[in-house]
One Martini backbone bead per residue (centre of mass of N, CA, C, O) as a GRO file, in nm:
protein
  235
    1UNK     BB    1  -0.161  -0.020   2.435
    2UNK     BB    2  -0.218  -0.253   2.620
    3UNK     BB    3  -0.026  -0.499   2.685
    4UNK     BB    4   0.076  -0.804   2.554
    5UNK     BB    5   0.186  -0.975   2.251
    6UNK     BB    6   0.260  -1.223   2.408
    7UNK     BB    7   0.274  -1.583   2.361
    8UNK     BB    8   0.413  -1.821   2.548
    9UNK     BB    9   0.351  -2.078   2.373
   10UNK     BB   10   0.494  -1.967   2.118
   11UNK     BB   11   0.775  -1.926   2.229
   12UNK     BB   12   0.823  -2.220   2.313
   13UNK     BB   13   0.793  -2.350   2.036
   14UNK     BB   14   1.038  -2.191   1.894
   15UNK     BB   15   1.261  -2.253   2.099
   16UNK     BB   16   1.258  -2.566   2.039
   17UNK     BB   17   1.369  -2.493   1.726
   18UNK     BB   18   1.644  -2.335   1.733
   19UNK     BB   19   1.873  -2.553   1.668
   20UNK     BB   20   1.720  -2.596   1.356
   21UNK     BB   21   1.667  -2.326   1.197
   22UNK     BB   22   1.933  -2.344   0.988
   23UNK     BB   23   1.802  -2.596   0.866
   24UNK     BB   24   1.686  -2.651   0.543
   25UNK     BB   25   1.569  -2.959   0.638
   26UNK     BB   26   1.404  -2.869   0.865
   27UNK     BB   27   1.139  -2.724   1.042
   28UNK     BB   28   1.219  -2.441   0.864
   29UNK     BB   29   1.196  -2.494   0.556
   30UNK     BB   30   0.972  -2.293   0.456
   31UNK     BB   31   1.134  -2.036   0.531
   32UNK     BB   32   1.372  -2.088   0.344
   33UNK     BB   33   1.189  -2.084   0.084
   34UNK     BB   34   1.058  -1.788   0.139
   35UNK     BB   35   1.287  -1.577   0.184
   36UNK     BB   36   1.382  -1.476  -0.095
   37UNK     BB   37   1.112  -1.344  -0.204
   38UNK     BB   38   1.048  -1.166   0.045
   39UNK     BB   39   1.313  -1.008   0.059
   40UNK     BB   40   1.299  -0.890  -0.228
   41UNK     BB   41   1.032  -0.737  -0.189
   42UNK     BB   42   1.133  -0.552   0.033
   43UNK     BB   43   1.394  -0.432  -0.096
   44UNK     BB   44   1.260  -0.299  -0.342
   45UNK     BB   45   1.079  -0.098  -0.168
   46UNK     BB   46   1.298   0.040  -0.009
   47UNK     BB   47   1.458   0.151  -0.260
   48UNK     BB   48   1.222   0.342  -0.354
   49UNK     BB   49   1.220   0.523  -0.069
   50UNK     BB   50   1.540   0.489  -0.037
   51UNK     BB   51   1.871   0.585  -0.122
   52UNK     BB   52   1.968   0.402   0.124
   53UNK     BB   53   2.054   0.290   0.398
   54UNK     BB   54   1.874   0.146   0.677
   55UNK     BB   55   1.685   0.114   0.952
   56UNK     BB   56   1.592  -0.210   1.093
   57UNK     BB   57   1.307  -0.378   1.219
   58UNK     BB   58   1.290  -0.722   1.325
   59UNK     BB   59   0.998  -0.850   1.418
   60UNK     BB   60   1.010  -1.163   1.498
   61UNK     BB   61   1.299  -1.306   1.393
   62UNK     BB   62   1.409  -1.528   1.536
   63UNK     BB   63   1.709  -1.666   1.387
   64UNK     BB   64   1.751  -1.457   1.117
   65UNK     BB   65   1.686  -1.482   0.812
   66UNK     BB   66   1.599  -1.192   0.735
   67UNK     BB   67   1.808  -1.022   0.880
   68UNK     BB   68   2.050  -1.117   0.709
   69UNK     BB   69   1.943  -1.031   0.432
   70UNK     BB   70   1.927  -0.725   0.499
   71UNK     BB   71   2.225  -0.689   0.586
   72UNK     BB   72   2.355  -0.786   0.313
   73UNK     BB   73   2.215  -0.525   0.169
   74UNK     BB   74   2.319  -0.283   0.396
   75UNK     BB   75   2.157  -0.287   0.648
   76UNK     BB   76   2.048  -0.184   0.969
   77UNK     BB   77   1.989  -0.444   1.207
   78UNK     BB   78   1.717  -0.531   1.432
   79UNK     BB   79   1.664  -0.815   1.615
   80UNK     BB   80   1.343  -0.924   1.747
   81UNK     BB   81   1.276  -1.134   2.044
   82UNK     BB   82   1.112  -1.325   2.305
   83UNK     BB   83   1.317  -1.553   2.239
   84UNK     BB   84   1.607  -1.672   2.371
   85UNK     BB   85   1.691  -1.911   2.182
   86UNK     BB   86   1.666  -1.771   1.904
   87UNK     BB   87   1.866  -1.544   1.964
   88UNK     BB   88   2.110  -1.725   2.014
   89UNK     BB   89   2.107  -1.848   1.729
   90UNK     BB   90   2.140  -1.581   1.575
   91UNK     BB   91   2.410  -1.491   1.699
   92UNK     BB   92   2.574  -1.741   1.618
   93UNK     BB   93   2.534  -1.716   1.306
   94UNK     BB   94   2.645  -1.405   1.281
   95UNK     BB   95   2.913  -1.460   1.371
   96UNK     BB   96   3.178  -1.311   1.182
   97UNK     BB   97   3.026  -1.150   0.926
   98UNK     BB   98   3.017  -0.825   0.941
   99UNK     BB   99   2.740  -0.718   1.022
  100UNK     BB  100   2.469  -0.480   1.056
  101UNK     BB  101   2.395  -0.675   1.332
  102UNK     BB  102   2.141  -0.714   1.583
  103UNK     BB  103   2.028  -0.849   1.901
  104UNK     BB  104   1.706  -0.892   2.089
  105UNK     BB  105   1.560  -0.987   2.401
  106UNK     BB  106   1.240  -0.869   2.326
  107UNK     BB  107   0.988  -0.622   2.298
  108UNK     BB  108   0.793  -0.380   2.163
  109UNK     BB  109   0.726  -0.251   2.436
  110UNK     BB  110   1.019  -0.178   2.510
  111UNK     BB  111   1.066   0.019   2.274
  112UNK     BB  112   0.837   0.211   2.340
  113UNK     BB  113   0.945   0.294   2.625
  114UNK     BB  114   1.215   0.418   2.472
  115UNK     BB  115   1.132   0.574   2.197
  116UNK     BB  116   1.155   0.424   1.943
  117UNK     BB  117   1.267   0.452   1.588
  118UNK     BB  118   1.176   0.356   1.241
  119UNK     BB  119   1.178   0.339   0.890
  120UNK     BB  120   1.184   0.013   0.921
  121UNK     BB  121   0.947  -0.265   0.937
  122UNK     BB  122   0.942  -0.611   1.024
  123UNK     BB  123   0.667  -0.882   1.018
  124UNK     BB  124   0.721  -1.209   0.957
  125UNK     BB  125   0.532  -1.454   1.058
  126UNK     BB  126   0.365  -1.316   1.333
  127UNK     BB  127   0.059  -1.233   1.355
  128UNK     BB  128  -0.044  -1.544   1.414
  129UNK     BB  129   0.124  -1.532   1.720
  130UNK     BB  130  -0.030  -1.307   1.857
  131UNK     BB  131  -0.174  -1.088   2.088
  132UNK     BB  132  -0.344  -0.898   1.912
  133UNK     BB  133  -0.305  -0.782   1.601
  134UNK     BB  134  -0.406  -0.488   1.617
  135UNK     BB  135  -0.220  -0.401   1.849
  136UNK     BB  136   0.043  -0.474   1.709
  137UNK     BB  137   0.022  -0.279   1.475
  138UNK     BB  138   0.006  -0.023   1.652
  139UNK     BB  139   0.290  -0.059   1.774
  140UNK     BB  140   0.448  -0.052   1.512
  141UNK     BB  141   0.349   0.229   1.424
  142UNK     BB  142   0.479   0.374   1.680
  143UNK     BB  143   0.782   0.290   1.564
  144UNK     BB  144   0.746   0.480   1.333
  145UNK     BB  145   0.838   0.689   1.116
  146UNK     BB  146   0.773   0.928   0.920
  147UNK     BB  147   0.709   0.745   0.627
  148UNK     BB  148   0.725   0.470   0.709
  149UNK     BB  149   0.779   0.111   0.683
  150UNK     BB  150   0.555  -0.175   0.672
  151UNK     BB  151   0.609  -0.530   0.702
  152UNK     BB  152   0.377  -0.800   0.626
  153UNK     BB  153   0.333  -1.149   0.705
  154UNK     BB  154   0.079  -1.403   0.635
  155UNK     BB  155  -0.242  -1.569   0.685
  156UNK     BB  156  -0.521  -1.667   0.547
  157UNK     BB  157  -0.864  -1.724   0.653
  158UNK     BB  158  -0.907  -1.991   0.465
  159UNK     BB  159  -0.985  -2.280   0.316
  160UNK     BB  160  -0.715  -2.315   0.170
  161UNK     BB  161  -0.528  -2.275   0.421
  162UNK     BB  162  -0.632  -2.517   0.578
  163UNK     BB  163  -0.548  -2.731   0.365
  164UNK     BB  164  -0.247  -2.634   0.314
  165UNK     BB  165  -0.114  -2.507   0.591
  166UNK     BB  166  -0.229  -2.721   0.787
  167UNK     BB  167  -0.286  -3.008   0.677
  168UNK     BB  168  -0.061  -3.030   0.467
  169UNK     BB  169   0.206  -2.920   0.613
  170UNK     BB  170   0.162  -3.082   0.894
  171UNK     BB  171   0.017  -3.375   0.822
  172UNK     BB  172   0.109  -3.470   0.530
  173UNK     BB  173   0.410  -3.337   0.463
  174UNK     BB  174   0.577  -3.236   0.716
  175UNK     BB  175   0.698  -2.929   0.699
  176UNK     BB  176   0.567  -2.899   0.985
  177UNK     BB  177   0.498  -2.890   1.293
  178UNK     BB  178   0.265  -2.988   1.483
  179UNK     BB  179   0.111  -2.677   1.590
  180UNK     BB  180   0.224  -2.415   1.459
  181UNK     BB  181  -0.082  -2.361   1.376
  182UNK     BB  182  -0.375  -2.144   1.401
  183UNK     BB  183  -0.627  -2.083   1.196
  184UNK     BB  184  -0.788  -1.870   1.377
  185UNK     BB  185  -0.520  -1.665   1.362
  186UNK     BB  186  -0.565  -1.583   1.101
  187UNK     BB  187  -0.533  -1.314   0.847
  188UNK     BB  188  -0.701  -1.115   0.662
  189UNK     BB  189  -0.666  -0.868   0.438
  190UNK     BB  190  -0.902  -0.698   0.551
  191UNK     BB  191  -0.804  -0.695   0.843
  192UNK     BB  192  -0.532  -0.565   0.793
  193UNK     BB  193  -0.644  -0.302   0.675
  194UNK     BB  194  -0.793  -0.221   0.935
  195UNK     BB  195  -0.550  -0.209   1.122
  196UNK     BB  196  -0.396   0.007   0.966
  197UNK     BB  197  -0.605   0.234   0.973
  198UNK     BB  198  -0.626   0.243   1.289
  199UNK     BB  199  -0.296   0.315   1.294
  200UNK     BB  200  -0.236   0.524   1.046
  201UNK     BB  201  -0.217   0.345   0.788
  202UNK     BB  202  -0.111   0.276   0.448
  203UNK     BB  203  -0.207   0.048   0.220
  204UNK     BB  204  -0.001  -0.021  -0.073
  205UNK     BB  205   0.078  -0.343  -0.072
  206UNK     BB  206  -0.001  -0.671  -0.225
  207UNK     BB  207   0.097  -1.025  -0.196
  208UNK     BB  208   0.166  -1.336  -0.286
  209UNK     BB  209   0.280  -1.663  -0.150
  210UNK     BB  210   0.372  -1.927  -0.361
  211UNK     BB  211   0.381  -2.244  -0.444
  212UNK     BB  212   0.639  -2.414  -0.654
  213UNK     BB  213   0.662  -2.729  -0.761
  214UNK     BB  214   0.881  -2.718  -0.994
  215UNK     BB  215   1.104  -2.574  -0.785
  216UNK     BB  216   1.049  -2.603  -0.463
  217UNK     BB  217   0.923  -2.318  -0.404
  218UNK     BB  218   0.874  -1.970  -0.398
  219UNK     BB  219   0.638  -1.706  -0.505
  220UNK     BB  220   0.524  -1.433  -0.642
  221UNK     BB  221   0.173  -1.334  -0.634
  222UNK     BB  222  -0.194  -1.300  -0.653
  223UNK     BB  223  -0.227  -1.518  -0.424
  224UNK     BB  224  -0.380  -1.456  -0.090
  225UNK     BB  225  -0.515  -1.737   0.038
  226UNK     BB  226  -0.255  -1.793   0.211
  227UNK     BB  227   0.009  -1.636   0.148
  228UNK     BB  228   0.115  -1.298   0.252
  229UNK     BB  229   0.219  -0.960   0.154
  230UNK     BB  230   0.280  -0.629   0.307
  231UNK     BB  231   0.253  -0.264   0.266
  232UNK     BB  232   0.299   0.012   0.490
  233UNK     BB  233   0.235   0.368   0.563
  234UNK     BB  234   0.322   0.640   0.719
  235UNK     BB  235   0.223   0.982   0.761
   0.00000   0.00000   0.00000
């Protein structure tokens, strides 16, 4: 597990968006729309495995949309991101809310070097932005406690995702800034399963996250061909 998972150009891209991250009508609008169903999906599965609040590492947390949702549900959350600007935005937004929530501008490699372990790790909409997704999954697995849960969401490298998530969202609908995603870096569900097995994890559950035009939001579905979310468990 040598080398860094950080892609400097990706960190710079999202740091540039930090000031408007919490604007629901801003450049992170799709994340605001996706956060309720994906947070609910994670929280439901955490509750099945653990009797009470747990420590959660939210890796690649950005400005903290998911981190705050998990903390409001009673969990003790550490939001981690390599971008200094997004972490500053996360800290500013969480200030004064009284949540069991802290943030750190660092990498998963730094936590590994410290020997840290967590019962639950989330890495949502991160895998398609790192250097070496298989290595990244292996590093997250090494940060899990025995029996711990890893939650990952990403995009399938399918024809549909190219049309919907790349051309549609960035160029036609302008829901995301142009250049937010590189379709070649998307990860298929089969590839994710392989990465998990190689890291000693058992892929337990997978679901799609689909746009619902009638409600203007997203919902959990069976269609994993664009956005999807998965849970894996350490042995």
